[in-house]
Coordinates of C-alpha atoms and ligand atoms in Angstrom, one line a residue:
X1 CA 111.6 75.6 107.1
X2 CA 113.6 77.3 110.2
X3 CA 111.6 79.4 112.7
X4 CA 112.8 82.9 113.2
X5 CA 113.7 83.5 116.9
X6 CA 113.0 86.8 117.6
X7 CA 110.9 88.4 120.2
X8 CA 107.1 88.6 119.4
X9 CA 106.6 92.4 120.8
X10 CA 103.1 93.7 120.4
X11 CA 103.0 96.8 118.0
X12 CA 100.8 99.0 120.4
X13 CA 100.6 102.6 120.7
X14 CA 101.4 102.5 124.3
X15 CA 105.0 102.2 123.8
X16 CA 104.8 105.9 122.2
X17 CA 103.3 107.2 125.2
X18 CA 105.7 105.7 127.4
X19 CA 108.8 106.5 125.4
X20 CA 107.7 110.0 125.1
X21 CA 107.7 110.4 129.0
X22 CA 110.6 108.4 129.8
X23 CA 112.9 110.1 127.2
X24 CA 111.1 113.5 126.6
X25 CA 109.3 114.6 129.5
X26 CA 109.8 118.1 129.1
X27 CA 109.3 118.5 125.5
X28 CA 106.2 120.6 125.1
X29 CA 102.7 120.5 123.8
X30 CA 101.3 123.6 123.4
X31 CA 97.4 124.1 123.2
X32 CA 95.6 127.1 122.0
X33 CA 92.3 127.9 124.0
X34 CA 89.1 129.6 122.7
X35 CA 90.5 132.7 124.1
X36 CA 93.7 132.5 122.4
X37 CA 95.7 131.7 125.6
X38 CA 98.4 129.3 125.3
X39 CA 99.0 126.4 127.6
X40 CA 102.1 124.2 127.9
X41 CA 102.8 120.7 129.2
X42 CA 105.9 118.2 129.0
X43 CA 105.2 114.8 127.4
X44 CA 105.7 113.4 131.0
X45 CA 102.7 115.8 132.1
X46 CA 100.6 114.6 129.1
X47 CA 101.5 110.8 130.3
X48 CA 100.5 111.5 133.8
X49 CA 97.1 113.3 132.7
X50 CA 96.4 110.5 130.3
X51 CA 96.9 108.0 133.1
X52 CA 94.7 110.0 135.4
X53 CA 91.9 109.9 132.5
X54 CA 92.4 106.3 132.2
X55 CA 91.8 105.8 135.9
X56 CA 88.5 108.2 135.6
X57 CA 87.4 106.3 133.0
X58 CA 87.8 103.0 134.5
X59 CA 85.5 104.3 137.4
X60 CA 83.0 105.4 134.6
X61 CA 82.8 101.8 133.8
X62 CA 84.9 102.0 130.6
X63 CA 86.5 98.6 129.6
X64 CA 88.5 97.0 127.0
X65 CA 86.7 97.6 123.9
X66 CA 84.1 100.2 125.0
X67 CA 84.0 103.2 122.7
X68 CA 85.0 106.5 124.0
X69 CA 84.1 109.3 121.5
X70 CA 85.8 112.9 121.3
X71 CA 83.9 116.1 120.2
X72 CA 86.8 118.6 120.2
X73 CA 88.9 120.9 118.7
X74 CA 92.8 119.8 118.6
X75 CA 93.9 120.6 121.9
X76 CA 95.7 118.7 124.7
X77 CA 92.9 117.0 126.5
X78 CA 92.1 115.4 122.8
X79 CA 95.8 114.2 122.9
X80 CA 95.3 112.8 126.2
X81 CA 92.4 110.8 125.0
X82 CA 94.2 109.7 121.7
X83 CA 96.8 108.3 123.7
X84 CA 95.5 107.2 127.0
X85 CA 91.9 105.4 125.9
X86 CA 93.7 102.8 123.6
X87 CA 96.5 102.3 125.9
X88 CA 93.9 101.1 128.6
X89 CA 92.3 98.8 125.9
X90 CA 89.2 101.2 125.1
X91 CA 88.9 102.4 121.5
X92 CA 88.9 106.2 120.5
X93 CA 86.3 107.4 118.3
X94 CA 86.4 110.9 116.8
X95 CA 83.3 112.8 116.0
X96 CA 83.5 115.3 113.2
X97 CA 82.0 118.7 114.8
X98 CA 81.3 120.0 111.1
X99 CA 78.6 117.3 110.4
X100 CA 75.1 117.8 110.8
X101 CA 73.4 116.8 114.2
X102 CA 71.7 113.6 112.7
X103 CA 74.7 112.3 111.0
X104 CA 76.8 112.8 114.5
X105 CA 73.5 110.9 116.2
X106 CA 73.6 108.0 113.4
X107 CA 77.4 107.6 114.0
X108 CA 77.4 107.6 117.7
X109 CA 74.7 105.1 117.7
X110 CA 76.3 103.0 115.2
X111 CA 79.7 103.0 116.8
X112 CA 77.7 102.6 120.3
X113 CA 79.7 105.1 122.0
X114 CA 79.4 104.9 125.8
X115 CA 81.3 108.0 126.8
X116 CA 81.8 111.4 125.0
X117 CA 84.6 113.9 126.0
X118 CA 83.3 117.2 124.6
X119 CA 84.4 120.7 124.6
X120 CA 82.4 123.1 126.6
X121 CA 82.2 125.3 123.5
X122 CA 80.8 122.4 121.7
X123 CA 77.8 121.5 124.0
X124 CA 75.3 123.2 122.1
X125 CA 76.1 120.8 119.2
X126 CA 76.2 117.8 121.8
X127 CA 72.8 118.7 123.0
X128 CA 71.1 118.2 119.4
X129 CA 71.9 114.6 119.1
X130 CA 73.0 113.2 122.5
X131 CA 69.7 111.8 123.4
X132 CA 69.5 109.7 120.3
X133 CA 72.3 107.9 121.3
X134 CA 71.2 105.1 123.6
X135 CA 74.4 103.6 124.6
X136 CA 75.9 106.9 125.8
X137 CA 76.1 107.0 129.6
X138 CA 78.6 109.8 130.7
X139 CA 79.6 113.3 128.9
X140 CA 82.9 114.8 130.2
X141 CA 83.3 118.2 129.4
X142 CA 86.9 119.6 128.7
X143 CA 86.5 123.0 130.3
X144 CA 87.8 125.2 127.2
X145 CA 86.0 128.6 128.1
X146 CA 85.0 127.9 131.7
X147 CA 84.5 125.3 134.3
X148 CA 81.7 122.9 133.6
X149 CA 78.3 122.4 135.5
X150 CA 77.2 119.2 137.0
X151 CA 74.3 119.5 135.0
X152 CA 76.6 119.7 131.9
X153 CA 78.6 116.8 132.9
X154 CA 81.9 115.8 134.5
X155 CA 84.3 118.6 134.5
X156 CA 87.4 117.1 132.5
X157 CA 89.8 118.8 135.1
X158 CA 88.1 118.2 138.1
X159 CA 87.4 114.7 137.2
X160 CA 91.1 113.9 136.8
X161 CA 92.4 116.1 139.3
X162 CA 90.8 113.5 141.6
X163 CA 92.8 110.3 139.8
X164 CA 96.4 108.9 140.6
X165 CA 98.9 109.9 137.7
X166 CA 100.0 106.2 137.3
X167 CA 97.8 103.7 135.4
X168 CA 98.9 100.2 135.0
X169 CA 98.7 99.9 131.2
X170 CA 97.8 96.5 130.0
X171 CA 99.6 94.3 127.6
X172 CA 97.6 94.4 124.5
X173 CA 96.8 92.5 121.1
X174 CA 98.4 94.5 118.6
X175 CA 95.4 93.7 116.3
X176 CA 93.0 95.3 119.1
X177 CA 91.1 98.5 117.7
X178 CA 92.7 101.5 119.0
X179 CA 90.6 104.1 117.1
X180 CA 87.2 104.4 115.0
X181 CA 87.3 107.2 112.2
X182 CA 84.0 107.5 110.1
X183 CA 84.6 108.3 106.5
X184 CA 82.6 112.0 106.1
X185 CA 79.9 110.5 104.3
X186 CA 80.4 112.5 100.7
X187 CA 79.8 109.0 99.4
X188 CA 76.5 107.6 101.1
X189 CA 76.2 106.9 104.5
X190 CA 79.3 107.7 106.9
X191 CA 81.3 104.3 107.1
X192 CA 83.3 103.3 110.2
X193 CA 86.9 102.5 109.9
X194 CA 88.4 100.5 112.8
X195 CA 92.1 101.2 113.1
X196 CA 94.3 98.5 114.8
X197 CA 97.3 99.3 117.3
X198 CA 99.6 97.6 114.6
X199 CA 98.1 99.6 111.8
X200 CA 98.6 103.0 113.6
X201 CA 102.1 101.9 114.6
X202 CA 103.2 100.9 111.2
X203 CA 101.6 103.8 109.5
X204 CA 103.3 106.0 112.3
X205 CA 107.0 104.3 111.5
X206 CA 106.3 104.8 107.6
X207 CA 105.1 108.5 108.1
X208 CA 108.4 109.3 110.2
X209 CA 110.5 107.9 107.4
X210 CA 112.7 110.7 105.7
X211 CA 111.4 110.2 102.4
X212 CA 107.8 110.5 103.8
X213 CA 106.7 113.0 106.2
X214 CA 110.1 112.6 107.7
X215 CA 109.1 114.0 111.5
X216 CA 111.7 113.5 114.0
X217 CA 112.3 114.7 117.7
X218 CA 113.7 118.0 116.5
X219 CA 110.7 119.1 114.9
X220 CA 107.8 121.2 115.9
X221 CA 104.3 120.0 114.4
X222 CA 101.4 122.0 113.9
X223 CA 98.4 119.9 112.9
X224 CA 95.9 122.2 111.4
X225 CA 94.1 119.1 110.0
X226 CA 91.6 118.2 112.6
X227 CA 91.9 115.5 115.0
X228 CA 88.4 114.3 114.1
X229 CA 89.5 113.8 110.2
X230 CA 91.5 110.6 109.6
X231 CA 93.6 110.9 113.0
X232 CA 94.9 114.3 111.9
X233 CA 96.5 112.3 109.3
X234 CA 98.5 110.5 112.3
X235 CA 100.7 113.2 113.6
X236 CA 99.8 113.0 116.9
X237 CA 101.1 109.4 117.2
X238 CA 104.3 110.3 115.2
X239 CA 105.0 113.4 117.6
X240 CA 104.6 111.0 120.6
X241 CA 106.7 108.3 118.8
X242 CA 109.4 110.8 118.2
X243 CA 109.0 113.1 121.0
X244 CA 108.4 116.0 118.9
X245 CA 107.2 119.4 120.2
X246 CA 103.4 119.4 119.2
X247 CA 101.3 122.7 118.9
X248 CA 97.5 122.5 118.9
X249 CA 95.6 125.4 117.2
X250 CA 92.2 125.0 119.2
X251 CA 89.4 126.3 117.1
X252 CA 91.6 129.2 115.6
X253 CA 91.9 128.2 111.6
X254 CA 91.9 131.5 110.3
X255 CA 95.0 132.3 108.3
X256 CA 96.1 135.3 110.4
X257 CA 96.0 133.1 113.6
X258 CA 97.9 130.2 111.9
X259 CA 100.6 132.3 110.7
X260 CA 101.1 134.1 114.1
X261 CA 101.4 130.9 116.0
X262 CA 103.7 129.3 113.5
X263 CA 106.0 132.2 113.6
X264 CA 105.8 132.5 117.7
X265 CA 106.2 128.7 118.3
X266 CA 109.1 128.2 115.4
X267 CA 106.8 125.6 113.7
X268 CA 108.8 123.0 111.2
X269 CA 106.0 121.0 110.0
X270 CA 102.4 122.2 109.6
X271 CA 99.7 120.0 107.8
X272 CA 96.4 120.7 106.3
X273 CA 93.8 120.9 103.6
X274 CA 94.4 123.2 100.5
X275 CA 91.8 125.7 101.5
X276 CA 93.8 126.4 104.7
X277 CA 96.7 127.0 102.7
X278 CA 95.2 128.9 100.1
X279 CA 94.4 131.3 102.9
X280 CA 97.9 131.5 104.1
X281 CA 99.2 132.2 100.9
X282 CA 96.8 135.0 100.0
X283 CA 97.9 136.6 103.5
X284 CA 101.6 136.1 102.9
X285 CA 101.3 137.7 99.4
X286 CA 99.5 140.5 100.8
X287 CA 102.2 141.2 103.4
X288 CA 105.4 139.4 102.0
X289 CA 107.8 140.1 105.0
X290 CA 105.7 140.5 107.8
X291 CA 105.7 137.0 109.3
X292 CA 109.1 135.1 110.2
X293 CA 108.1 131.6 108.9
X294 CA 111.9 130.8 108.4
X295 CA 111.6 128.0 110.9
X296 CA 109.0 126.2 108.4
X297 CA 110.4 123.0 106.4
X298 CA 107.3 121.4 105.3
X299 CA 103.6 122.4 104.7
X300 CA 101.9 118.7 104.1
X301 CA 98.9 119.4 102.1
X302 CA 96.4 116.7 101.5
X303 CA 92.9 116.0 101.4
X304 CA 92.0 117.2 98.2
X305 CA 94.4 118.3 95.4
X306 CA 96.9 121.0 96.2
X307 CA 97.0 123.3 93.1
X308 CA 100.3 123.4 91.3
X309 CA 100.1 127.3 91.5
X310 CA 99.7 127.1 95.1
X311 CA 102.6 124.9 95.2
X312 CA 104.7 127.2 93.0
X313 CA 103.9 130.2 95.0
X314 CA 104.8 129.0 98.4
X315 CA 107.9 128.1 96.8
X316 CA 109.1 130.9 94.4
X317 CA 107.5 133.9 96.4
X318 CA 108.2 132.6 100.0
X319 CA 110.6 129.8 100.1
X320 CA 108.3 127.5 101.9
X321 CA 108.1 123.8 100.6
X322 CA 104.9 122.2 100.2
X323 CA 104.6 118.1 100.7
X324 CA 101.8 116.9 99.0
X325 CA 100.2 113.9 100.5
X326 CA 97.1 111.5 99.3
X327 CA 95.2 109.4 101.7
X328 CA 91.9 108.5 102.9
X329 CA 90.1 107.4 106.1
X330 CA 90.3 104.0 104.8
X331 CA 94.2 104.2 104.6
X332 CA 94.7 105.4 108.2
X333 CA 95.2 107.8 106.2
X334 CA 98.7 107.8 104.6
X335 CA 98.9 106.5 101.1
X336 CA 100.9 108.3 98.7
X337 CA 103.2 111.3 98.9
X338 CA 104.8 113.4 96.4
X339 CA 108.6 113.9 96.9
X340 CA 110.9 114.0 93.9
X341 CA 113.0 111.0 93.3
X342 CA 116.6 111.2 92.1
X343 CA 115.1 110.7 88.6
X344 CA 114.4 114.4 88.6
X345 CA 117.7 115.4 88.6
X346 CA 118.3 117.9 85.8
X347 CA 114.6 117.9 84.8
X348 CA 113.3 121.1 83.9
X349 CA 111.1 123.0 86.8
X350 CA 107.8 122.5 85.0
X351 CA 108.6 118.5 85.0
X352 CA 109.3 119.0 88.6
X353 CA 106.3 121.0 89.7
X354 CA 104.1 118.5 87.8
X355 CA 105.3 115.9 89.9
X356 CA 105.1 117.8 92.9
X357 CA 101.3 118.5 92.1
X358 CA 100.9 114.8 91.4
X359 CA 99.8 112.8 94.4
X360 CA 102.9 111.4 94.4
X361 CA 104.3 107.7 95.1
X362 CA 103.4 105.4 97.3
X363 CA 105.0 104.8 100.7
X364 CA 106.4 101.5 101.8
X365 CA 103.8 98.8 102.6
X366 CA 101.2 100.5 100.5
X367 CA 100.8 99.0 97.2
X368 CA 98.6 100.6 94.5
X369 CA 97.5 99.6 91.2
X370 CA 94.9 101.1 88.8
X371 CA 92.1 99.1 87.1
X372 CA 89.5 99.4 83.9
X373 CA 85.9 98.6 84.2
X374 CA 86.7 95.0 83.8
X375 CA 89.0 95.0 87.0
X376 CA 92.3 94.5 84.9
X377 CA 95.2 96.5 85.9
X378 CA 95.9 99.0 83.2
X379 CA 99.2 100.4 81.9
X380 CA 101.4 102.7 83.9
X381 CA 101.9 105.3 81.1
X382 CA 100.6 108.3 83.0
X383 CA 97.4 108.5 80.2
X384 CA 95.4 105.7 81.0
X385 CA 92.6 106.4 83.6
X386 CA 91.3 103.8 85.9
X387 CA 90.4 103.4 89.4
X388 CA 92.9 103.5 92.0
X389 CA 93.1 100.1 94.3
X390 CA 95.3 99.8 97.3
X391 CA 96.6 97.6 99.8
X392 CA 98.6 97.3 102.8
X393 CA 98.9 96.8 106.6
X394 CA 97.2 100.0 107.4
X395 CA 94.3 99.9 104.8
X396 CA 90.9 98.9 105.9
X397 CA 90.0 95.0 105.3
X398 CA 86.0 95.9 106.2
X399 CA 84.1 98.8 107.5
X400 CA 82.7 98.5 111.0
X401 CA 79.2 96.4 110.8
X402 CA 80.3 95.0 107.5
X403 CA 78.5 97.5 105.2
X404 CA 80.0 98.6 101.9
X405 CA 81.5 94.9 101.2
X406 CA 81.7 96.1 97.3
X407 CA 84.5 98.3 98.2
X408 CA 87.0 95.4 98.6
X409 CA 87.9 93.1 95.6
X410 CA 87.8 89.5 95.5
X411 CA 91.7 89.4 95.2
X412 CA 92.1 91.5 98.4
X413 CA 92.4 95.3 97.3
X414 CA 90.3 98.2 98.6
X415 CA 88.5 100.3 95.6
X416 CA 89.3 103.5 96.6
X417 CA 86.9 105.3 94.3
X418 CA 89.3 107.8 93.0
X419 CA 90.1 107.8 88.9
X420 CA 93.8 108.2 88.4
X421 CA 96.7 107.8 86.1
X422 CA 99.9 106.3 86.9
X423 CA 103.2 107.1 85.1
X424 CA 106.4 104.8 84.7
X425 CA 108.0 106.3 87.5
X426 CA 105.4 105.3 90.0
X427 CA 103.7 108.9 90.2
X428 CA 100.1 108.6 90.9
X429 CA 97.5 111.7 89.6
X430 CA 93.9 112.0 90.5
X431 CA 92.1 113.2 87.9
X432 CA 88.6 112.7 89.5
X433 CA 86.8 110.9 92.2
X434 CA 84.7 108.5 90.4
X435 CA 81.6 110.0 91.5
X436 CA 82.3 113.3 90.3
X437 CA 83.9 112.2 86.9
X438 CA 82.7 114.0 83.8
X439 CA 81.9 111.9 80.7
X440 CA 81.4 114.0 77.5
X441 CA 80.1 111.8 74.6
X442 CA 81.6 109.0 76.4
X443 CA 84.9 110.1 77.0
X444 CA 86.3 111.0 80.6
X445 CA 87.4 114.7 81.1
X446 CA 89.6 115.3 84.1
X447 CA 88.1 118.1 86.5
X448 CA 91.0 118.5 88.6
X449 CA 93.2 118.9 85.6
X450 CA 91.2 122.0 84.6
X451 CA 90.7 123.2 88.2
X452 CA 94.6 122.9 88.4
X453 CA 95.1 125.3 85.4
X454 CA 92.3 127.6 86.2
X455 CA 93.8 128.2 89.5
X456 CA 96.7 129.1 88.2
X457 CA 95.4 132.1 86.4
X458 CA 96.3 135.2 88.3
X459 CA 92.7 136.4 89.2
X460 CA 91.3 133.2 90.3
X461 CA 91.5 131.9 93.9
X462 CA 89.3 128.9 93.7
X463 CA 87.7 127.1 90.8
X464 CA 85.5 123.7 90.9
X465 CA 84.9 122.2 87.6
X466 CA 81.8 119.7 87.7
X467 CA 79.3 117.7 85.2
X468 CA 76.3 119.7 83.8
X469 CA 73.7 117.9 82.0
X470 CA 74.0 118.4 78.2
X471 CA 71.0 117.1 75.4
X472 CA 73.8 115.9 73.0
X473 CA 76.7 114.7 74.7
X474 CA 75.3 113.9 78.0
X475 CA 77.5 115.8 80.4
X476 CA 79.6 118.8 79.8
X477 CA 82.4 120.5 81.8
X478 CA 81.1 123.4 84.0
X479 CA 83.4 125.9 85.9
X480 CA 82.7 127.5 89.2
X481 CA 85.0 130.4 90.0
X482 CA 85.8 132.3 92.9
X483 CA 88.0 135.6 92.0
X484 CA 90.7 137.1 94.4
X485 CA 89.6 140.0 96.5
X486 CA 89.4 143.2 94.4
X487 CA 90.0 140.9 90.9
X488 CA 88.1 140.3 88.5
X489 CA 88.1 137.8 84.9
X490 CA 85.7 137.1 82.1
X491 CA 84.8 133.9 80.8
X492 CA 86.4 134.6 77.5
X493 CA 89.8 135.6 79.4
X494 CA 89.4 132.3 81.0
X495 CA 88.8 130.5 77.7
X496 CA 92.0 132.0 76.3
X497 CA 93.9 130.9 79.4
X498 CA 92.9 127.1 79.0
X499 CA 93.1 126.8 75.1
X500 CA 96.8 126.2 74.8
X501 CA 96.8 123.6 77.6
X502 CA 93.7 121.3 76.7
X503 CA 91.9 119.5 73.9
X504 CA 88.8 121.5 72.7
X505 CA 86.3 119.0 73.9
X506 CA 87.9 119.5 77.5
X507 CA 86.7 123.1 77.5
X508 CA 84.2 124.0 80.2
X509 CA 80.8 125.2 78.4
X510 CA 80.5 127.8 80.8
X511 CA 82.2 129.6 83.9
X512 CA 79.8 130.6 86.7
X513 CA 81.0 133.3 89.1
X514 CA 80.4 132.4 92.6
X515 CA 81.2 133.9 96.1
X516 CA 82.3 130.6 97.5
X517 CA 82.5 126.9 96.5
X518 CA 80.5 124.8 98.7
X519 CA 82.3 122.3 100.7
X520 CA 81.9 119.0 102.9
X521 CA 82.7 118.6 106.4
X522 CA 86.7 117.9 105.4
X523 CA 87.0 120.8 103.1
X524 CA 86.6 119.2 99.9
X525 CA 84.7 120.7 97.0
X526 CA 81.0 119.4 97.4
X527 CA 80.4 119.0 93.7
X528 CA 76.9 117.2 94.2
X529 CA 75.9 120.5 95.6
X530 CA 77.3 122.4 92.5
X531 CA 75.3 119.9 90.3
X532 CA 72.0 120.4 92.5
X533 CA 72.5 123.9 91.8
X534 CA 73.8 124.5 88.4
X535 CA 73.5 120.8 86.7
X536 CA 70.4 122.1 84.4
X537 CA 72.2 125.1 83.6
X538 CA 72.9 124.0 79.7
X539 CA 69.9 122.2 79.3
X540 CA 67.1 123.9 77.3
X541 CA 64.8 125.9 79.2
Ligands
ADP601 P1 85.6 110.7 102.6 O1 86.0 109.9 101.5 O2 84.7 110.6 103.5 O3 85.3 112.2 101.8 P2 88.5 111.2 103.1 O4 89.0 112.5 103.7 O5 88.9 110.0 103.8 O6 86.9 111.5 103.6 O7 88.8 111.4 101.8 C1 90.0 110.8 100.8 C2 89.5 111.4 99.6 O8 90.2 112.6 99.3 C3 90.4 110.3 98.8 O9 89.5 109.4 98.1 C4 90.5 111.6 97.4 O10 89.4 111.4 96.7 C5 90.7 113.0 98.2 N1 92.2 113.2 98.5 C6 92.7 113.1 99.5 N2 93.9 113.6 99.4 C7 94.0 114.0 98.2 C8 95.1 114.8 97.1 N3 96.1 115.1 98.0 N4 94.7 115.0 96.0 C9 93.6 114.7 95.6 N5 92.5 114.3 96.0 C10 92.6 113.6 97.3

């Protein structure tokens, strides 16, 4: 064997922070406060402020491996923690502000957080659990709606103002932990996923590829997806790596505020969960020419399935392109992404839309297979359903504390809990999460496929299909329907709409009209709640 003779240069996030300062000092990071005012910092300033933060944290006793939690909306100070904390060798731990205080207490205790950086507007939430985290020594308050008092904690701005804007960032091992994100706990206790510098760097490089999210220096990126949800899908790191402009929405995530911000800052790439985009589509449909979104070249949608009707509506009615992506907290998070490969040239619009609405093909270095109950790989025929398993350099190898070891196979794959088909082109289609699967008389029914079809009905804005208990068939599909404002539809009309598309036994046994569909803290349909509420709807009374 001949050893290669190349430098063993560590793949650490510090490089991105330094590069952005050196090459793109004036490119802006724009941040919206609760009062809607916009604050602008160049990348050089972000670097300087991150360095000041690191100096302050060092004085507060933060060392290599210390956990620094954040309880924040998306904004510049959060970005400074994202980049500064890992660069000093500590670990940034993003807390999901939509979780219940008891879950936040559990997570904070489990991660052994020592410091928390919290928005002043979120102090009432912190007050509900801070005393339950014995390791927590310091509270740093981002003065988003006014200065913090000493009783509340250290005022972020005052704290960093007293520090030098340089920090001697250490050379780190690329396998050192950079960030901890917890799964949202829809499947049992939240589990801690520990990203390494290396996993974040490699993920960033893959995310920036043209066939992937394709972000570059000339992009203006709006992460609507919260920074506490799987590292805002890696976009803050990608922006730093390329020196792109970043726009943070702060707490204003309603459609009108987002559209206004996208138009004003000439956003080119925006990313969020389907609910956000459903709201934006409704707004654009109601007032088509009011907002100039001509700068937008890609709207990244993930976190749960993007309905085909929405992807089509954006493209046909507003000339806006959706990039549908799949990932998990455990995959840093990008795993697959739906772009049309050259094999779709000359194919029908219907086929193209079906591919765009699928979860797409794996990004380089993520490998995927789907397996049956016996753990054996299944045929890539686009029909056979099985559990998706993945592996790659940004896929978790275990959870913090070693819990949930059964999620990994003996031959080193991660069991995603998603039930999928994979076709011969490699396009993955999620049919369900395994815990939401509907098994009627032993046959699987894809709730996601039925939801997609229901959301294509002009009167339906959202539909969630879930398992109802059934005396004969064990389970039968039930559909919870939310109508568009001012529209109505009957169960018979919905049946007639589905009939040409699905086999008879896939037809929901009933349609339940609701005001809204319950959601998890990361915006997914909370089907367990629908099952609790309506699960016995078909059982004899
Ligand atoms: P949690 O697992 O804690 O709910 P995650 O955000 O990590 O939080 O969720 C990952 C899951 O979200 C995936 O396993 C999958 O079920 C779902 N998901 C993510 N993106 C998509 C997508 N594009 N289409 C369908 N489901 C998706």
